[in-house]
PDB file of C-alpha atoms in Angstrom:
ATOM      1  CA  MET A   1      -8.296  19.855 -10.309  1.00 35.00           C
ATOM      2  CA  LEU A   2      -6.945  16.315 -10.899  1.00 40.00           C
ATOM      3  CA  ALA A   3      -3.396  17.439 -10.041  1.00 42.00           C
ATOM      4  CA  LEU A   4      -4.659  18.939  -6.789  1.00 38.00           C
ATOM      5  CA  LEU A   5      -6.563  15.771  -5.969  1.00 43.00           C
ATOM      6  CA  ALA A   6      -3.547  13.582  -6.726  1.00 46.00           C
ATOM      7  CA  ALA A   7      -1.443  15.439  -4.161  1.00 53.00           C
ATOM      8  CA  SER A   8      -4.101  15.527  -1.442  1.00 83.00           C
ATOM      9  CA  ILE A   9      -4.047  13.463   1.725  1.00 94.00           C
ATOM     10  CA  VAL A  10      -7.342  11.961   2.864  1.00 95.00           C
ATOM     11  CA  ALA A  11      -8.184  13.186   6.375  1.00 95.00           C
ATOM     12  CA  SER A  12      -7.734  10.674   9.179  1.00 95.00           C
ATOM     13  CA  GLY A  13     -10.847   8.604   9.863  1.00 96.00           C
ATOM     14  CA  GLN A  14     -12.400   9.324   6.471  1.00 97.00           C
ATOM     15  CA  PRO A  15     -13.511   6.467   4.215  1.00 97.00           C
ATOM     16  CA  PHE A  16     -12.460   6.529   0.574  1.00 97.00           C
ATOM     17  CA  THR A  17     -12.310   4.331  -2.478  1.00 97.00           C
ATOM     18  CA  CYS A  18      -9.082   3.385  -4.222  1.00 97.00           C
ATOM     19  CA  THR A  19      -8.996   1.807  -7.658  1.00 97.00           C
ATOM     20  CA  PRO A  20      -5.290   0.933  -8.000  1.00 97.00           C
ATOM     21  CA  THR A  21      -3.494   2.074 -11.155  1.00 97.00           C
ATOM     22  CA  HIS A  22       0.206   1.868 -10.180  1.00 96.00           C
ATOM     23  CA  VAL A  23       2.273   0.096  -7.506  1.00 97.00           C
ATOM     24  CA  TRP A  24       5.747   1.123  -6.316  1.00 96.00           C
ATOM     25  CA  ASP A  25       6.672  -1.435  -3.627  1.00 96.00           C
ATOM     26  CA  GLY A  26       5.172  -3.901  -1.169  1.00 96.00           C
ATOM     27  CA  ASP A  27       3.696  -1.313   1.199  1.00 97.00           C
ATOM     28  CA  GLY A  28       3.036   1.462  -1.306  1.00 92.00           C
ATOM     29  CA  PRO A  29       2.532   3.901  -2.554  1.00 94.00           C
ATOM     30  CA  VAL A  30      -0.298   2.542  -4.599  1.00 96.00           C
ATOM     31  CA  TRP A  31      -1.658   5.225  -6.905  1.00 96.00           C
ATOM     32  CA  CYS A  32      -5.453   5.352  -6.921  1.00 96.00           C
ATOM     33  CA  ALA A  33      -7.511   6.410  -9.950  1.00 95.00           C
ATOM     34  CA  GLU A  34      -9.489   8.598  -7.537  1.00 95.00           C
ATOM     35  CA  GLY A  35      -6.377  10.628  -6.683  1.00 93.00           C
ATOM     36  CA  PRO A  36      -4.802   9.522  -3.388  1.00 95.00           C
ATOM     37  CA  HIS A  37      -1.444   7.798  -3.157  1.00 95.00           C
ATOM     38  CA  LEU A  38      -2.013   4.955  -0.682  1.00 96.00           C
ATOM     39  CA  ARG A  39       0.509   3.760   1.902  1.00 96.00           C
ATOM     40  CA  ILE A  40      -0.768   0.409   3.204  1.00 97.00           C
ATOM     41  CA  ALA A  41      -1.134   0.790   6.974  1.00 96.00           C
ATOM     42  CA  GLY A  42       0.480  -1.416   9.590  1.00 96.00           C
ATOM     43  CA  ILE A  43       3.037  -3.230   7.426  1.00 97.00           C
ATOM     44  CA  ALA A  44       6.663  -2.796   6.386  1.00 97.00           C
ATOM     45  CA  ALA A  45       8.411  -3.945   3.209  1.00 97.00           C
ATOM     46  CA  ARG A  46      11.982  -3.497   2.024  1.00 97.00           C
ATOM     47  CA  GLU A  47      12.760  -0.380  -0.003  1.00 95.00           C
ATOM     48  CA  MET A  48      13.171  -0.958  -3.740  1.00 95.00           C
ATOM     49  CA  ASP A  49      16.966  -0.676  -3.392  1.00 95.00           C
ATOM     50  CA  GLY A  50      16.799  -3.706  -1.057  1.00 95.00           C
ATOM     51  CA  THR A  51      17.470  -1.799   2.150  1.00 96.00           C
ATOM     52  CA  CYS A  52      15.365  -1.393   5.260  1.00 95.00           C
ATOM     53  CA  ARG A  53      15.031   1.819   7.197  1.00 89.00           C
ATOM     54  CA  THR A  54      16.542   1.611  10.669  1.00 90.00           C
ATOM     55  CA  ASN A  55      13.279   2.520  12.404  1.00 90.00           C
ATOM     56  CA  GLN A  56      11.093  -0.195  10.859  1.00 92.00           C
ATOM     57  CA  PRO A  57      10.826  -3.995  10.718  1.00 95.00           C
ATOM     58  CA  CYS A  58      12.981  -5.616   8.035  1.00 96.00           C
ATOM     59  CA  PRO A  59      11.431  -8.599   6.248  1.00 97.00           C
ATOM     60  CA  ALA A  60      13.646 -11.316   4.782  1.00 97.00           C
ATOM     61  CA  ALA A  61      11.817 -11.175   1.432  1.00 98.00           C
ATOM     62  CA  SER A  62      13.196  -8.957  -1.306  1.00 98.00           C
ATOM     63  CA  ALA A  63      11.570  -5.687  -2.302  1.00 97.00           C
ATOM     64  CA  ILE A  64      10.791  -7.171  -5.718  1.00 97.00           C
ATOM     65  CA  ASP A  65       9.025 -10.179  -4.154  1.00 98.00           C
ATOM     66  CA  ALA A  66       6.930  -7.888  -1.928  1.00 98.00           C
ATOM     67  CA  ARG A  67       6.067  -5.568  -4.808  1.00 98.00           C
ATOM     68  CA  ASP A  68       5.121  -8.498  -7.018  1.00 98.00           C
ATOM     69  CA  ALA A  69       2.904  -9.989  -4.282  1.00 98.00           C
ATOM     70  CA  LEU A  70       1.046  -6.684  -4.017  1.00 97.00           C
ATOM     71  CA  VAL A  71       0.814  -6.424  -7.808  1.00 97.00           C
ATOM     72  CA  GLN A  72      -0.839  -9.866  -7.880  1.00 96.00           C
ATOM     73  CA  LEU A  73      -3.390  -8.750  -5.269  1.00 96.00           C
ATOM     74  CA  MET A  74      -4.014  -5.708  -7.493  1.00 95.00           C
ATOM     75  CA  GLY A  75      -4.906  -7.833 -10.528  1.00 93.00           C
ATOM     76  CA  GLY A  76      -1.463  -8.456 -12.020  1.00 95.00           C
ATOM     77  CA  ALA A  77       1.066  -6.376 -13.935  1.00 96.00           C
ATOM     78  CA  ARG A  78       0.053  -4.563 -17.101  1.00 96.00           C
ATOM     79  CA  GLY A  79       3.423  -2.975 -17.798  1.00 96.00           C
ATOM     80  CA  THR A  80       5.670  -0.371 -16.191  1.00 96.00           C
ATOM     81  CA  ILE A  81       6.203   3.355 -16.573  1.00 96.00           C
ATOM     82  CA  SER A  82       9.477   5.292 -16.738  1.00 95.00           C
ATOM     83  CA  THR A  83       9.495   5.916 -12.954  1.00 93.00           C
ATOM     84  CA  GLY A  84       9.575   2.164 -12.303  1.00 93.00           C
ATOM     85  CA  HIS A  85       5.973   1.938 -11.079  1.00 95.00           C
ATOM     86  CA  VAL A  86       4.144  -1.202 -12.154  1.00 97.00           C
ATOM     87  CA  VAL A  87       0.876  -0.510 -13.965  1.00 97.00           C
ATOM     88  CA  VAL A  88      -2.105  -2.418 -12.556  1.00 97.00           C
ATOM     89  CA  ARG A  89      -5.827  -2.331 -13.029  1.00 91.00           C
ATOM     90  CA  GLY A  90      -6.726  -3.435  -9.583  1.00 83.00           C
ATOM     91  CA  PRO A  91      -9.982  -4.235  -7.904  1.00 91.00           C
ATOM     92  CA  ARG A  92     -11.659  -1.326  -6.153  1.00 96.00           C
ATOM     93  CA  LEU A  93     -10.575  -1.126  -2.525  1.00 98.00           C
ATOM     94  CA  THR A  94     -12.630   0.342   0.287  1.00 98.00           C
ATOM     95  CA  CYS A  95     -10.323   2.204   2.645  1.00 98.00           C
ATOM     96  CA  ARG A  96     -10.238   4.185   5.882  1.00 97.00           C
ATOM     97  CA  SER A  97      -7.567   6.834   6.219  1.00 97.00           C
ATOM     98  CA  GLU A  98      -5.065   7.023   9.069  1.00 95.00           C
ATOM     99  CA  GLY A  99      -3.943  10.428   7.733  1.00 92.00           C
ATOM    100  CA  GLY A 100      -0.641  11.436   6.195  1.00 92.00           C
ATOM    101  CA  ALA A 101       2.219   8.984   5.797  1.00 91.00           C
ATOM    102  CA  GLY A 102       4.933  11.365   4.655  1.00 86.00           C
ATOM    103  CA  GLY A 103       5.092  13.124   1.337  1.00 85.00           C
ATOM    104  CA  ASN A 104       1.760  13.049  -0.439  1.00 90.00           C
ATOM    105  CA  ARG A 105       0.790   9.578   0.802  1.00 93.00           C
ATOM    106  CA  THR A 106      -2.306   8.624   2.774  1.00 96.00           C
ATOM    107  CA  ALA A 107      -1.830   5.753   5.234  1.00 96.00           C
ATOM    108  CA  ALA A 108      -4.935   3.594   5.162  1.00 97.00           C
ATOM    109  CA  TRP A 109      -6.550   0.307   6.070  1.00 97.00           C
ATOM    110  CA  CYS A 110      -8.165  -1.188   2.987  1.00 97.00           C
ATOM    111  CA  ARG A 111     -10.373  -4.130   2.127  1.00 97.00           C
ATOM    112  CA  LEU A 112     -10.320  -6.131  -1.059  1.00 96.00           C
ATOM    113  CA  PRO A 113     -13.659  -6.850  -2.785  1.00 95.00           C
ATOM    114  CA  SER A 114     -13.654 -10.264  -1.043  1.00 94.00           C
ATOM    115  CA  GLY A 115     -13.767  -8.439   2.306  1.00 95.00           C
ATOM    116  CA  ALA A 116     -10.211  -9.486   3.185  1.00 95.00           C
ATOM    117  CA  ASP A 117      -8.010  -6.880   4.839  1.00 97.00           C
ATOM    118  CA  LEU A 118      -5.210  -5.814   2.450  1.00 97.00           C
ATOM    119  CA  SER A 119      -2.587  -5.476   5.212  1.00 97.00           C
ATOM    120  CA  CYS A 120      -3.369  -9.020   6.414  1.00 97.00           C
ATOM    121  CA  ALA A 121      -3.338 -10.322   2.834  1.00 97.00           C
ATOM    122  CA  MET A 122       0.153  -8.892   2.358  1.00 97.00           C
ATOM    123  CA  ILE A 123       1.380 -10.369   5.656  1.00 97.00           C
ATOM    124  CA  LYS A 124       0.088 -13.764   4.502  1.00 97.00           C
ATOM    125  CA  THR A 125       2.311 -13.548   1.403  1.00 97.00           C
ATOM    126  CA  GLY A 126       5.341 -13.662   3.717  1.00 97.00           C
ATOM    127  CA  THR A 127       6.922 -10.691   1.940  1.00 98.00           C
ATOM    128  CA  VAL A 128       6.135  -7.956   4.493  1.00 98.00           C
ATOM    129  CA  LEU A 129       6.062  -7.744   8.272  1.00 97.00           C
ATOM    130  CA  ARG A 130       3.462  -6.396  10.625  1.00 96.00           C
ATOM    131  CA  TRP A 131       4.666  -3.062  11.991  1.00 95.00           C
ATOM    132  CA  ASP A 132       3.445  -3.142  15.585  1.00 93.00           C
ATOM    133  CA  ARG A 133       4.105   0.571  16.112  1.00 90.00           C
ATOM    134  CA  TYR A 134       1.393   1.387  13.563  1.00 89.00           C
ATOM    135  CA  TRP A 135      -0.815  -1.689  13.773  1.00 92.00           C
ATOM    136  CA  LYS A 136      -4.439  -0.754  14.425  1.00 86.00           C
ATOM    137  CA  GLY A 137      -5.869  -3.358  12.124  1.00 78.00           C
ATOM    138  CA  PRO A 138      -7.737  -6.590  12.598  1.00 81.00           C
ATOM    139  CA  ALA A 139      -6.348  -9.825  13.922  1.00 84.00           C
ATOM    140  CA  CYS A 140      -5.083 -11.548  10.783  1.00 88.00           C
ATOM    141  CA  ARG A 141      -6.190 -15.132  10.329  1.00 80.00           C
TER     142      ARG A 141
END
């Protein structure tokens, strides 16, 4: 059952909880203890090889800087696994799905326990860019 849950995409519009366990890069996926693999909605980060896809915004910050900024928001690094994912024990996020984001990822808008929007928090780090094509989030302050 857990394997099935891990590969499932949360239906668009549905709320869900994500307790982060692993982070790949600055816009996800973030693996959630509850099963979903989260793609943070409305933002773009460099790929881990340092490139940017031609159809998305390309931030100046490195992929490592963006990943590390997200890891800090998720409670800090607790090691890595053989795939290169950084292990975290993040705060529980409250999320709303935007549906599938390619592969087995769920695009979602999430809030940190403080109430801050995660996409806005990442933009404030200066390591990712707002992706206007997909932005349906709040006005970031």
